[in-house]
CSV table of C-alpha atoms and ligand atoms in Angstrom, one decimal:
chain,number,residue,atom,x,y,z
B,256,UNK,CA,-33.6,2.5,-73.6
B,257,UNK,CA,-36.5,0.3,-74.0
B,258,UNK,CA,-36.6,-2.3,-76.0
B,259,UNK,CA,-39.0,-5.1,-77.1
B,260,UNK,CA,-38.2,-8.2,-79.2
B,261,UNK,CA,-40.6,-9.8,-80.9
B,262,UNK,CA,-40.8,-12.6,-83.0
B,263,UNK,CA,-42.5,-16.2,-83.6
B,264,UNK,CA,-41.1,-18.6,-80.8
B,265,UNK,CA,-37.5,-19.6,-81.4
B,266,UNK,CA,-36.9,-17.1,-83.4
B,267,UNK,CA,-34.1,-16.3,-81.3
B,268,UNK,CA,-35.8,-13.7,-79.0
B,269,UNK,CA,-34.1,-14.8,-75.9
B,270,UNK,CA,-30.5,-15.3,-77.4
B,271,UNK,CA,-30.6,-11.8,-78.8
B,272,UNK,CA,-32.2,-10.3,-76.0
B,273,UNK,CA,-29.1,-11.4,-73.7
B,274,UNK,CA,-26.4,-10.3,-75.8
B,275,UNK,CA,-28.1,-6.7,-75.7
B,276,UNK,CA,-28.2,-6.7,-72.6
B,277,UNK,CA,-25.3,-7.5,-72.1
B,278,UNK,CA,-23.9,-4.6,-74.5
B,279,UNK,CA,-26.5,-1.8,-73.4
B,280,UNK,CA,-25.9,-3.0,-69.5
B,281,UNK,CA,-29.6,-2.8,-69.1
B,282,UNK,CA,-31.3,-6.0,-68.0
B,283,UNK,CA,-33.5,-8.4,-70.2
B,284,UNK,CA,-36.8,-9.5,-68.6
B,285,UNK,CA,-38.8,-12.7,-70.0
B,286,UNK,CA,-42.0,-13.4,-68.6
B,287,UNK,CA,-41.5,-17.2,-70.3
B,288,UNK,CA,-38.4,-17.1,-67.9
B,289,UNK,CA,-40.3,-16.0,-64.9
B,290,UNK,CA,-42.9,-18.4,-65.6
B,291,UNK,CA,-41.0,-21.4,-65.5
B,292,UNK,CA,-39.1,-20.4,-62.4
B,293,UNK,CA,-42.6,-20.0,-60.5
B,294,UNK,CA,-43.5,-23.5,-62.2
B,295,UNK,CA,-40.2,-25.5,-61.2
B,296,UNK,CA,-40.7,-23.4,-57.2
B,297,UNK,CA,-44.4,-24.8,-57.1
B,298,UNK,CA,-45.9,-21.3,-56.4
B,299,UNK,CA,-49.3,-20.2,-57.2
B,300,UNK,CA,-48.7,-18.4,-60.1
B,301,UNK,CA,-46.6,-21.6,-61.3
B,302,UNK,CA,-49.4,-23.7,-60.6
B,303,UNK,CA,-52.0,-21.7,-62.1
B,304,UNK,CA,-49.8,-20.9,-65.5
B,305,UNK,CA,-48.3,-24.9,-65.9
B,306,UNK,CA,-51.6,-25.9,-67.8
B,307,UNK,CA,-51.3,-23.2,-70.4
B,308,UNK,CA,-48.0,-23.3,-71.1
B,309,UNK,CA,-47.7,-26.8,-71.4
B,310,UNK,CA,-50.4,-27.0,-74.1
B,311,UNK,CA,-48.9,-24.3,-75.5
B,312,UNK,CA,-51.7,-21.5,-75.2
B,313,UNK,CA,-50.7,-18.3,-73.8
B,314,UNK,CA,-51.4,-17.6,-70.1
B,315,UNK,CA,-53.7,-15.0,-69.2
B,316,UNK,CA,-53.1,-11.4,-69.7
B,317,UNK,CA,-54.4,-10.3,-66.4
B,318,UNK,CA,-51.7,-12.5,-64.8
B,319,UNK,CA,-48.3,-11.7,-67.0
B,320,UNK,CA,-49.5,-7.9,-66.5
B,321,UNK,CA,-49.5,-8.5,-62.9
B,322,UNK,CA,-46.0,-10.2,-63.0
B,323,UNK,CA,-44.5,-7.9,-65.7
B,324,UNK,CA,-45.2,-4.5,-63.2
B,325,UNK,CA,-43.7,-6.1,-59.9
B,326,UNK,CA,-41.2,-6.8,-61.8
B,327,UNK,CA,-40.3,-3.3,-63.7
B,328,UNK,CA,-41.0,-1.5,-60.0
B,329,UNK,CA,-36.9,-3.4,-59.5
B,330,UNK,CA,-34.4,-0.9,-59.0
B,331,UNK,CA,-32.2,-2.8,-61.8
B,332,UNK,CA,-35.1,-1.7,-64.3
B,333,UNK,CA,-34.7,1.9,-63.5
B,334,UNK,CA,-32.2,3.3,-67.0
B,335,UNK,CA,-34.1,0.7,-69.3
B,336,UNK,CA,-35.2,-3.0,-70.1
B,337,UNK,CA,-35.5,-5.3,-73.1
B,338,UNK,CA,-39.0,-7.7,-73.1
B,339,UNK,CA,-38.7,-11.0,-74.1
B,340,UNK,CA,-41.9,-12.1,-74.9
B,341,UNK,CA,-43.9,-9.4,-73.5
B,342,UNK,CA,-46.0,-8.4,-75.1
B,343,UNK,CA,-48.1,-11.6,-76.5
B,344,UNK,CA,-51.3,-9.7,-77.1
B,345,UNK,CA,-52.9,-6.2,-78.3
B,346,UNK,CA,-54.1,-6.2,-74.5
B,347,UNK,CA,-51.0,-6.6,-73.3
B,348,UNK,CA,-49.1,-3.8,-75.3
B,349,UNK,CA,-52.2,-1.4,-74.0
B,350,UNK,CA,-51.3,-2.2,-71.0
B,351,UNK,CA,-47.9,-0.6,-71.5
B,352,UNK,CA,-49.8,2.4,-72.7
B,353,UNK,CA,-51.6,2.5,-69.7
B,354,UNK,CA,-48.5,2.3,-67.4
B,355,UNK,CA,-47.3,5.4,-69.4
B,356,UNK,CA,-44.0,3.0,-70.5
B,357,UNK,CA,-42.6,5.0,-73.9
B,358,UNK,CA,-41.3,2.3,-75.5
B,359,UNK,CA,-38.2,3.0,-77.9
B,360,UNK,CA,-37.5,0.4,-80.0
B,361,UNK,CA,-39.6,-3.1,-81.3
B,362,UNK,CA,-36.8,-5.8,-82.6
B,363,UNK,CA,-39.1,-7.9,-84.7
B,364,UNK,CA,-37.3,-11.2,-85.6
B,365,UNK,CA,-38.8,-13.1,-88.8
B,366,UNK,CA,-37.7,-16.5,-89.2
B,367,UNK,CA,-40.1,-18.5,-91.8
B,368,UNK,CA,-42.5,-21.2,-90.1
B,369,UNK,CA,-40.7,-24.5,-91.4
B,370,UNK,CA,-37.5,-23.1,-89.7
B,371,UNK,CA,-39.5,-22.6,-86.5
B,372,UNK,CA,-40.0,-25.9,-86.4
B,373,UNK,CA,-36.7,-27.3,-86.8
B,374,UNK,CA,-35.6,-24.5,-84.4
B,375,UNK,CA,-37.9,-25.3,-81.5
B,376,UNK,CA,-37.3,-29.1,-81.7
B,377,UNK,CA,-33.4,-29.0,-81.5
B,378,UNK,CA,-33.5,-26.1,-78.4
B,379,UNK,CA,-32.3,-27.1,-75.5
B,380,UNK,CA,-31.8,-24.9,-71.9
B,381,UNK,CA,-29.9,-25.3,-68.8
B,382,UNK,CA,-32.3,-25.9,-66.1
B,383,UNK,CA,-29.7,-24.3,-63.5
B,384,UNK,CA,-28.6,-20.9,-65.5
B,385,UNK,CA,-31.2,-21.1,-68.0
B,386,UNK,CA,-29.0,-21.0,-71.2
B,387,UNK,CA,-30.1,-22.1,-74.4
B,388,UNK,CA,-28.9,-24.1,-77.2
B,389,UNK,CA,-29.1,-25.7,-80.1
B,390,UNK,CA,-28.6,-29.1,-81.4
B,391,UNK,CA,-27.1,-28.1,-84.7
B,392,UNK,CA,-27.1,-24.0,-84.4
B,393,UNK,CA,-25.5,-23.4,-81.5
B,394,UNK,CA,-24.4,-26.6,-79.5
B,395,UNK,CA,-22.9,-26.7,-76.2
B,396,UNK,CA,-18.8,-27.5,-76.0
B,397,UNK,CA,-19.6,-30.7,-75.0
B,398,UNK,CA,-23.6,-31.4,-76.8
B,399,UNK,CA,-24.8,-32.5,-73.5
B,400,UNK,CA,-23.9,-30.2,-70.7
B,401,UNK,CA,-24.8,-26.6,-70.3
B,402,UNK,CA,-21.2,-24.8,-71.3
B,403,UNK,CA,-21.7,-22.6,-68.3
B,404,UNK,CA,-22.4,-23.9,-65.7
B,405,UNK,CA,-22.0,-27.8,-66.7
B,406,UNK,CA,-25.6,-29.0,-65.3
B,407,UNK,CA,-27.0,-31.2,-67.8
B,408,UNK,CA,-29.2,-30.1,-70.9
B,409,UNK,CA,-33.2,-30.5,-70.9
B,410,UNK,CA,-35.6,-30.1,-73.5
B,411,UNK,CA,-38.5,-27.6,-72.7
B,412,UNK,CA,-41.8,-29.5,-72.2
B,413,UNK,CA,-43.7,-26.7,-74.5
B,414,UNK,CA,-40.9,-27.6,-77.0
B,415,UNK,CA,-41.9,-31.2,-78.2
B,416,UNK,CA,-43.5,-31.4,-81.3
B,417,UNK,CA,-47.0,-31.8,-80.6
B,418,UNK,CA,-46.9,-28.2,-78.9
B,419,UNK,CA,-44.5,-26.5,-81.5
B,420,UNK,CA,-47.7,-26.3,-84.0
B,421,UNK,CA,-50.3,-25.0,-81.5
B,422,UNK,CA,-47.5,-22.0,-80.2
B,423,UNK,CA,-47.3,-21.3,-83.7
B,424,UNK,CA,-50.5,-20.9,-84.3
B,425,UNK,CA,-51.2,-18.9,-81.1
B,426,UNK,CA,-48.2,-17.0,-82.3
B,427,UNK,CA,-50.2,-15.8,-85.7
B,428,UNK,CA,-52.9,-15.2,-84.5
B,429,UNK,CA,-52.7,-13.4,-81.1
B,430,UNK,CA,-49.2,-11.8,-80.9
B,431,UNK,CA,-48.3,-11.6,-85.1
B,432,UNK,CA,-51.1,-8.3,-84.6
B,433,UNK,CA,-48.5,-6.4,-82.6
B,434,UNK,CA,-46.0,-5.7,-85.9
B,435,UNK,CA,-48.5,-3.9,-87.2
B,436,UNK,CA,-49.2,-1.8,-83.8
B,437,UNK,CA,-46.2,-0.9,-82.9
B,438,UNK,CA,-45.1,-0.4,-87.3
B,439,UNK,CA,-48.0,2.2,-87.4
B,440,UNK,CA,-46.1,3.7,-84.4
B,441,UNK,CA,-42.8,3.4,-86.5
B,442,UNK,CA,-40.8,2.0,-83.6
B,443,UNK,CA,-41.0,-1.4,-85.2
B,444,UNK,CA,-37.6,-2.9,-86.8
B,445,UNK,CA,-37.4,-5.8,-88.7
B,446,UNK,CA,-34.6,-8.5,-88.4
B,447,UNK,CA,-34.5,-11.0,-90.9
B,448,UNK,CA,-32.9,-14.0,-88.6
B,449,UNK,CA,-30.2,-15.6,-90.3
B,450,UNK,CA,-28.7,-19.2,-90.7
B,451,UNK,CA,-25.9,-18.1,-88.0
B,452,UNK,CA,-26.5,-16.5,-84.9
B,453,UNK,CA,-23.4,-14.0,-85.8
B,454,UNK,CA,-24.9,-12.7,-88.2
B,455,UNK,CA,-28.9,-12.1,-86.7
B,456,UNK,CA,-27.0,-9.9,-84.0
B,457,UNK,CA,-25.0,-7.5,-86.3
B,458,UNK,CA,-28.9,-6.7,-88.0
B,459,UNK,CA,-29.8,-6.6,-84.5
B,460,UNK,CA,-27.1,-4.0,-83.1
B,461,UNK,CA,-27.7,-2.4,-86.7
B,462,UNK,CA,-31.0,-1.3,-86.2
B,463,UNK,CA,-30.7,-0.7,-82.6
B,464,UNK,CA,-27.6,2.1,-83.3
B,465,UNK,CA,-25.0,-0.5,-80.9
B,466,UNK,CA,-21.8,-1.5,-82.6
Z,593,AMP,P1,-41.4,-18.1,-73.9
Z,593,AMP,O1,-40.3,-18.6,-73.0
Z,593,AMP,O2,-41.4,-16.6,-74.1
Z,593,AMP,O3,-41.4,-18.9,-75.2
Z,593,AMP,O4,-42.8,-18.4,-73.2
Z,593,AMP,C1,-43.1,-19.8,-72.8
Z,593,AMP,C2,-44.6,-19.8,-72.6
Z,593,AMP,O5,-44.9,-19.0,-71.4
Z,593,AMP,C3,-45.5,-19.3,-73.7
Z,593,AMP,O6,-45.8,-20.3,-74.7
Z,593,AMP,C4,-46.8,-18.9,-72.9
Z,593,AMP,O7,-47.5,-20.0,-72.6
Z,593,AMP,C5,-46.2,-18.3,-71.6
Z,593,AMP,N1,-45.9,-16.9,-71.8
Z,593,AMP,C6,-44.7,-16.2,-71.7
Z,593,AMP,N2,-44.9,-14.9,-71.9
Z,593,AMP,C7,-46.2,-14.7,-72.0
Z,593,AMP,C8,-47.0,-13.5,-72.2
Z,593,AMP,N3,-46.5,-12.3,-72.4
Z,593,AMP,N4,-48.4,-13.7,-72.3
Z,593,AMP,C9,-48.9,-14.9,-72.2
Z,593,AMP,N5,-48.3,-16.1,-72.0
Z,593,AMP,C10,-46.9,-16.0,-71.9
């Protein structure tokens, strides 16, 4: 099975994403995830992606096209694969077409704008495991420490207010097109995301036939 998720940031992509994977045993890969790692490890393609994320633009297709195939040609990607945040933009999703990847199912997650907001300012990850949280939704045992792995919580640099607007708007405009790509494909399901994150993954099993 392949699987995209789509959705405005903080929709709650990433939490869903893991808990399929988890259930379908197939493994979930987030180019925001690989990203960061090549940011915090200094490596080229950290160095050349750090300006863009952290103002909150997206960072060019030529190079998260390069990182997504390395990173499907992994054994572990062999029965199937959930995106997280691939892909961002129409150029992106041909990209899949060209690679001759069918893609079975798009999990598009709708949360309204204002919620965003509130959503995106209260996250908080695990540097070490890369867990997320948040403040109010879905805190940590202890509100400070990652539940996990007990390293403590950070707060996204691309998360602070300032940059919360400008992703939105980079969200409407460049990657909001894809519902209506892959729709006209009928592949696309929508996920209205809830107030608890119970509840947005029983829609999210729903529509992907997992119990
Ligand atoms: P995410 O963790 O998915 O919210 O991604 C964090 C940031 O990484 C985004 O705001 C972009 O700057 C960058 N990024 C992640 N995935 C992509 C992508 N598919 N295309 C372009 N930029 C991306």
């Amino acid at each position: 099975m392949r699987i995209i998720f789509l959705g405005a940031p903080g929709a709650g992509k990433g939490t869903q994403a893991e808990l399929v994977s988890k259930k379908a045993g197939i493994p979930t890969i987030s180019t925001g995830v690989i990203l960061r790692e090549a940011i915090k490890n200094k490596t080229p393609l950290g160095v050349s992606a750090q300006s863009y994320i952290e103002k909150g633009q997206l960072v060019p297709d030529e190079l998260v096209i390069d990182i997504l195939t390395d990173r499907l040609m992994q054994p572990d990607c062999k029965d199937g694969y959930i995106l997280d945040g691939f892909p961002r933009t129409i150029a992106q999703a041909e990209a899949l077409d060209k690679m001759n990847i069918k893609i079975d199912k798009v999990v598009n997650i709708y949360v309204p704008d204002e919620k965003i907001v509130e959503r995106l300012a209260g996250r908080r990850s695990c540097p070490s495991c890369g867990a997320t949280y948040h403040v109010v939704y879905n805190p940590s045992e202890d509100g400070v420490h990652c539940t996990k792995c007990t390293s403590e919580l950070t707060q996204r640099t691309d998360d602070k207010p300032e940059t919360i607007l400008n992703r939105l708007e980079v969200y409407h405009k460049q990657t909001a097109p894809l519902e209506e790509f892959y729709r006209n494909r009928g592949i696309l399901c929508d996920v209205v995301g809830q107030e608890e994150l119970e509840d947005t993954t029983a829609l999210t099993m729903k529509v992907l036939g997992l119990k």
